[in-house]
mmCIF file of C-alpha atoms in Angstrom:
data_model
loop_
_atom_site.group_PDB
_atom_site.id
_atom_site.type_symbol
_atom_site.label_atom_id
_atom_site.label_comp_id
_atom_site.label_asym_id
_atom_site.label_seq_id
_atom_site.Cartn_x
_atom_site.Cartn_y
_atom_site.Cartn_z
ATOM 1 C CA UNK A 1 -29.621 38.280 6.631
ATOM 2 C CA UNK A 2 -28.163 34.891 7.754
ATOM 3 C CA UNK A 3 -29.466 33.339 10.948
ATOM 4 C CA UNK A 4 -27.291 33.605 14.025
ATOM 5 C CA UNK A 5 -26.560 30.363 15.822
ATOM 6 C CA UNK A 6 -24.971 29.205 19.031
ATOM 7 C CA UNK A 7 -23.081 25.966 19.577
ATOM 8 C CA UNK A 8 -24.685 23.195 17.535
ATOM 9 C CA UNK A 9 -28.119 24.799 17.045
ATOM 10 C CA UNK A 10 -29.662 23.927 13.643
ATOM 11 C CA UNK A 11 -30.138 26.574 10.949
ATOM 12 C CA UNK A 12 -32.456 26.602 7.928
ATOM 13 C CA UNK A 13 -29.824 27.787 5.423
ATOM 14 C CA UNK A 14 -27.837 24.837 4.032
ATOM 15 C CA UNK A 15 -24.816 26.933 3.005
ATOM 16 C CA UNK A 16 -24.624 28.519 6.440
ATOM 17 C CA UNK A 17 -24.993 25.102 8.095
ATOM 18 C CA UNK A 18 -21.994 23.817 6.104
ATOM 19 C CA UNK A 19 -19.961 26.929 6.864
ATOM 20 C CA UNK A 20 -20.710 26.843 10.600
ATOM 21 C CA UNK A 21 -20.602 23.052 10.934
ATOM 22 C CA UNK A 22 -24.057 22.857 12.490
ATOM 23 C CA UNK A 23 -27.141 20.782 11.631
ATOM 24 C CA UNK A 24 -29.511 21.937 8.892
ATOM 25 C CA UNK A 25 -33.297 21.971 9.314
ATOM 26 C CA UNK A 26 -34.750 21.357 5.835
ATOM 27 C CA UNK A 27 -38.123 22.556 4.521
ATOM 28 C CA UNK A 28 -39.857 19.400 5.806
ATOM 29 C CA UNK A 29 -38.571 20.109 9.308
ATOM 30 C CA UNK A 30 -36.166 17.147 9.288
ATOM 31 C CA UNK A 31 -32.718 17.632 10.753
ATOM 32 C CA UNK A 32 -29.791 16.880 8.399
ATOM 33 C CA UNK A 33 -26.081 16.783 9.145
ATOM 34 C CA UNK A 34 -24.167 18.303 6.202
ATOM 35 C CA UNK A 35 -20.731 18.134 7.868
ATOM 36 C CA UNK A 36 -18.826 15.845 10.158
ATOM 37 C CA UNK A 37 -18.764 18.521 12.886
ATOM 38 C CA UNK A 38 -22.535 18.833 12.840
ATOM 39 C CA UNK A 39 -23.121 15.141 13.544
ATOM 40 C CA UNK A 40 -23.976 13.881 17.037
ATOM 41 C CA UNK A 41 -21.812 11.397 18.917
ATOM 42 C CA UNK A 42 -22.545 7.701 18.289
ATOM 43 C CA UNK A 43 -24.760 6.093 20.911
ATOM 44 C CA UNK A 44 -25.257 2.562 19.549
ATOM 45 C CA UNK A 45 -23.817 -0.622 21.022
ATOM 46 C CA UNK A 46 -21.942 -2.985 18.761
ATOM 47 C CA UNK A 47 -23.068 -6.613 18.938
ATOM 48 C CA UNK A 48 -20.770 -9.263 20.390
ATOM 49 C CA UNK A 49 -20.178 -10.977 17.023
ATOM 50 C CA UNK A 50 -18.693 -7.835 15.458
ATOM 51 C CA UNK A 51 -16.602 -7.066 18.552
ATOM 52 C CA UNK A 52 -15.170 -10.602 18.460
ATOM 53 C CA UNK A 53 -14.587 -10.388 14.697
ATOM 54 C CA UNK A 54 -12.613 -7.162 15.149
ATOM 55 C CA UNK A 55 -10.574 -8.366 18.121
ATOM 56 C CA UNK A 56 -9.978 -11.775 16.526
ATOM 57 C CA UNK A 57 -8.858 -10.273 13.212
ATOM 58 C CA UNK A 58 -6.402 -7.925 14.921
ATOM 59 C CA UNK A 59 -5.046 -10.670 17.154
ATOM 60 C CA UNK A 60 -4.569 -13.095 14.266
ATOM 61 C CA UNK A 61 -2.877 -10.456 12.082
ATOM 62 C CA UNK A 62 -0.417 -9.454 14.817
ATOM 63 C CA UNK A 63 0.359 -13.004 15.976
ATOM 64 C CA UNK A 64 0.820 -14.334 12.434
ATOM 65 C CA UNK A 65 3.147 -11.416 11.663
ATOM 66 C CA UNK A 66 5.255 -12.130 14.749
ATOM 67 C CA UNK A 67 5.379 -15.827 13.900
ATOM 68 C CA UNK A 68 6.348 -15.085 10.277
ATOM 69 C CA UNK A 69 9.076 -12.600 11.278
ATOM 70 C CA UNK A 70 10.501 -15.186 13.682
ATOM 71 C CA UNK A 71 10.689 -17.669 10.787
ATOM 72 C CA UNK A 72 12.584 -15.335 8.409
ATOM 73 C CA UNK A 73 16.114 -16.401 9.500
ATOM 74 C CA UNK A 74 15.317 -20.068 8.752
ATOM 75 C CA UNK A 75 13.830 -19.382 5.300
ATOM 76 C CA UNK A 76 15.805 -19.959 2.095
ATOM 77 C CA UNK A 77 17.791 -17.057 0.603
ATOM 78 C CA UNK A 78 15.166 -16.599 -2.120
ATOM 79 C CA UNK A 79 11.406 -16.942 -1.578
ATOM 80 C CA UNK A 80 8.502 -16.194 -3.910
ATOM 81 C CA UNK A 81 7.611 -12.490 -3.588
ATOM 82 C CA UNK A 82 5.169 -11.873 -6.428
ATOM 83 C CA UNK A 83 2.568 -14.082 -8.020
ATOM 84 C CA UNK A 84 0.721 -14.019 -11.336
ATOM 85 C CA UNK A 85 -3.074 -14.255 -11.473
ATOM 86 C CA UNK A 86 -2.886 -18.041 -11.852
ATOM 87 C CA UNK A 87 -0.718 -18.366 -8.742
ATOM 88 C CA UNK A 88 2.578 -18.959 -10.530
ATOM 89 C CA UNK A 89 5.621 -17.158 -9.123
ATOM 90 C CA UNK A 90 6.966 -14.341 -11.284
ATOM 91 C CA UNK A 91 9.493 -12.813 -8.854
ATOM 92 C CA UNK A 92 11.730 -14.117 -6.104
ATOM 93 C CA UNK A 93 13.409 -12.066 -3.420
ATOM 94 C CA UNK A 94 14.950 -12.025 0.025
ATOM 95 C CA UNK A 95 12.672 -13.201 2.827
ATOM 96 C CA UNK A 96 13.537 -9.941 4.630
ATOM 97 C CA UNK A 97 11.285 -8.186 2.105
ATOM 98 C CA UNK A 98 8.412 -9.658 4.124
ATOM 99 C CA UNK A 99 9.067 -6.959 6.723
ATOM 100 C CA UNK A 100 8.069 -4.182 4.311
ATOM 101 C CA UNK A 101 4.872 -5.890 3.249
ATOM 102 C CA UNK A 102 4.061 -6.821 6.847
ATOM 103 C CA UNK A 103 4.541 -3.225 8.017
ATOM 104 C CA UNK A 104 2.251 -1.803 5.317
ATOM 105 C CA UNK A 105 -0.460 -4.438 5.708
ATOM 106 C CA UNK A 106 -0.405 -4.342 9.503
ATOM 107 C CA UNK A 107 -0.599 -0.533 9.436
ATOM 108 C CA UNK A 108 -3.642 -0.749 7.138
ATOM 109 C CA UNK A 109 -5.348 -3.361 9.320
ATOM 110 C CA UNK A 110 -4.687 -1.492 12.567
ATOM 111 C CA UNK A 111 -5.613 1.839 10.932
ATOM 112 C CA UNK A 112 -8.995 0.483 9.821
ATOM 113 C CA UNK A 113 -9.542 -0.951 13.302
ATOM 114 C CA UNK A 114 -8.849 2.438 14.871
ATOM 115 C CA UNK A 115 -11.302 4.066 12.454
ATOM 116 C CA UNK A 116 -14.095 1.924 13.884
ATOM 117 C CA UNK A 117 -13.964 4.277 16.877
ATOM 118 C CA UNK A 118 -14.751 7.355 14.745
ATOM 119 C CA UNK A 119 -17.897 6.781 12.646
ATOM 120 C CA UNK A 120 -18.599 10.548 12.613
ATOM 121 C CA UNK A 121 -15.704 10.901 10.161
ATOM 122 C CA UNK A 122 -17.057 8.466 7.564
ATOM 123 C CA UNK A 123 -18.470 9.521 4.214
ATOM 124 C CA UNK A 124 -22.152 8.587 3.992
ATOM 125 C CA UNK A 125 -22.536 9.727 0.409
ATOM 126 C CA UNK A 126 -25.426 7.509 -0.701
ATOM 127 C CA UNK A 127 -28.152 9.358 1.114
ATOM 128 C CA UNK A 128 -28.987 12.141 3.461
ATOM 129 C CA UNK A 129 -27.821 11.760 7.003
ATOM 130 C CA UNK A 130 -30.741 12.817 9.191
ATOM 131 C CA UNK A 131 -31.661 12.634 12.848
ATOM 132 C CA UNK A 132 -33.772 9.566 12.049
ATOM 133 C CA UNK A 133 -31.010 7.496 10.462
ATOM 134 C CA UNK A 134 -27.688 8.829 11.797
ATOM 135 C CA UNK A 135 -27.174 6.074 14.385
ATOM 136 C CA UNK A 136 -28.077 3.398 11.803
ATOM 137 C CA UNK A 137 -25.494 4.934 9.422
ATOM 138 C CA UNK A 138 -22.889 4.886 12.188
ATOM 139 C CA UNK A 139 -23.559 1.241 13.026
ATOM 140 C CA UNK A 140 -23.558 0.180 9.366
ATOM 141 C CA UNK A 141 -20.314 2.093 8.753
ATOM 142 C CA UNK A 142 -18.574 0.562 11.755
ATOM 143 C CA UNK A 143 -19.685 -2.938 10.755
ATOM 144 C CA UNK A 144 -18.394 -2.314 7.222
ATOM 145 C CA UNK A 145 -15.031 -1.223 8.627
ATOM 146 C CA UNK A 146 -14.873 -4.338 10.841
ATOM 147 C CA UNK A 147 -15.524 -6.575 7.822
ATOM 148 C CA UNK A 148 -12.818 -4.632 5.972
ATOM 149 C CA UNK A 149 -10.384 -5.436 8.796
ATOM 150 C CA UNK A 150 -11.410 -9.111 8.713
ATOM 151 C CA UNK A 151 -11.142 -9.550 4.939
ATOM 152 C CA UNK A 152 -7.880 -7.598 4.619
ATOM 153 C CA UNK A 153 -6.505 -9.798 7.411
ATOM 154 C CA UNK A 154 -7.589 -12.868 5.431
ATOM 155 C CA UNK A 155 -5.858 -11.579 2.271
ATOM 156 C CA UNK A 156 -2.763 -10.727 4.316
ATOM 157 C CA UNK A 157 -2.585 -14.243 5.792
ATOM 158 C CA UNK A 158 -3.012 -15.799 2.354
ATOM 159 C CA UNK A 159 -0.218 -13.628 0.930
ATOM 160 C CA UNK A 160 2.229 -14.252 3.792
ATOM 161 C CA UNK A 161 1.470 -17.986 3.820
ATOM 162 C CA UNK A 162 2.021 -18.107 0.052
ATOM 163 C CA UNK A 163 5.398 -16.412 0.387
ATOM 164 C CA UNK A 164 6.437 -18.795 3.181
ATOM 165 C CA UNK A 165 5.215 -21.793 1.178
ATOM 166 C CA UNK A 166 2.618 -22.777 3.793
ATOM 167 C CA UNK A 167 -0.160 -22.969 1.166
ATOM 168 C CA UNK A 168 -0.757 -22.039 -2.458
ATOM 169 C CA UNK A 169 -1.712 -18.424 -2.952
ATOM 170 C CA UNK A 170 -4.199 -19.191 -5.719
ATOM 171 C CA UNK A 171 -7.160 -19.719 -5.633
ATOM 172 C CA UNK A 172 -7.290 -18.547 -1.995
ATOM 173 C CA UNK A 173 -6.356 -14.947 -2.745
ATOM 174 C CA UNK A 174 -9.358 -14.769 -5.096
ATOM 175 C CA UNK A 175 -11.581 -16.055 -2.293
ATOM 176 C CA UNK A 176 -10.254 -13.315 0.001
ATOM 177 C CA UNK A 177 -10.766 -10.611 -2.613
ATOM 178 C CA UNK A 178 -14.281 -11.870 -3.368
ATOM 179 C CA UNK A 179 -15.110 -11.822 0.368
ATOM 180 C CA UNK A 180 -13.860 -8.250 0.652
ATOM 181 C CA UNK A 181 -15.792 -7.026 -2.389
ATOM 182 C CA UNK A 182 -18.962 -8.874 -1.347
ATOM 183 C CA UNK A 183 -18.887 -7.418 2.160
ATOM 184 C CA UNK A 184 -18.232 -3.895 0.857
ATOM 185 C CA UNK A 185 -21.047 -4.239 -1.669
ATOM 186 C CA UNK A 186 -23.454 -5.474 1.006
ATOM 187 C CA UNK A 187 -22.781 -2.570 3.384
ATOM 188 C CA UNK A 188 -22.842 0.057 0.621
ATOM 189 C CA UNK A 189 -26.169 -1.329 -0.574
ATOM 190 C CA UNK A 190 -27.503 -1.281 2.977
ATOM 191 C CA UNK A 191 -26.277 2.315 3.375
ATOM 192 C CA UNK A 192 -28.286 3.330 0.312
ATOM 193 C CA UNK A 193 -31.435 1.919 1.949
ATOM 194 C CA UNK A 194 -31.097 3.805 5.267
#
């Protein structure tokens, strides 16, 4: 007969732990968290560098968007809107199309920034989440999300600046993409070692 549980009390049956959303006590006696609901609240403190990186990235993305939108009326009727891999322009369009791209990119940047507040919801699929490593997983996940915000902001600035003609889009977009992939790879690797 399945164990009865109250609140967030651990059980020794994995299936029941998943069904009830409570922690699971494995055969070794270690506590595992099979669901988001079973995980404890984060209790780590983020270092000042990552807080500044997050706040700075958000501030730069918003301010650059406002500045770019203010410039739209003074732009030519047709601006480069799509670029080939080598940086050459393969489509022109109205500068007002910037608003659509800005809305999507800003929503993604702000959405990722908001997710830094909810590390319990992340997928930690490269290892077991136990009482010994849960806070380290949370911190690693939040730092990964902050670097995602920073690198997506970088790519966004490169794209908007390329459309406005402030700088060439290539090779800088490749630098931004490489920074994003490198940071993601680093944090995923670190997650596998926790």
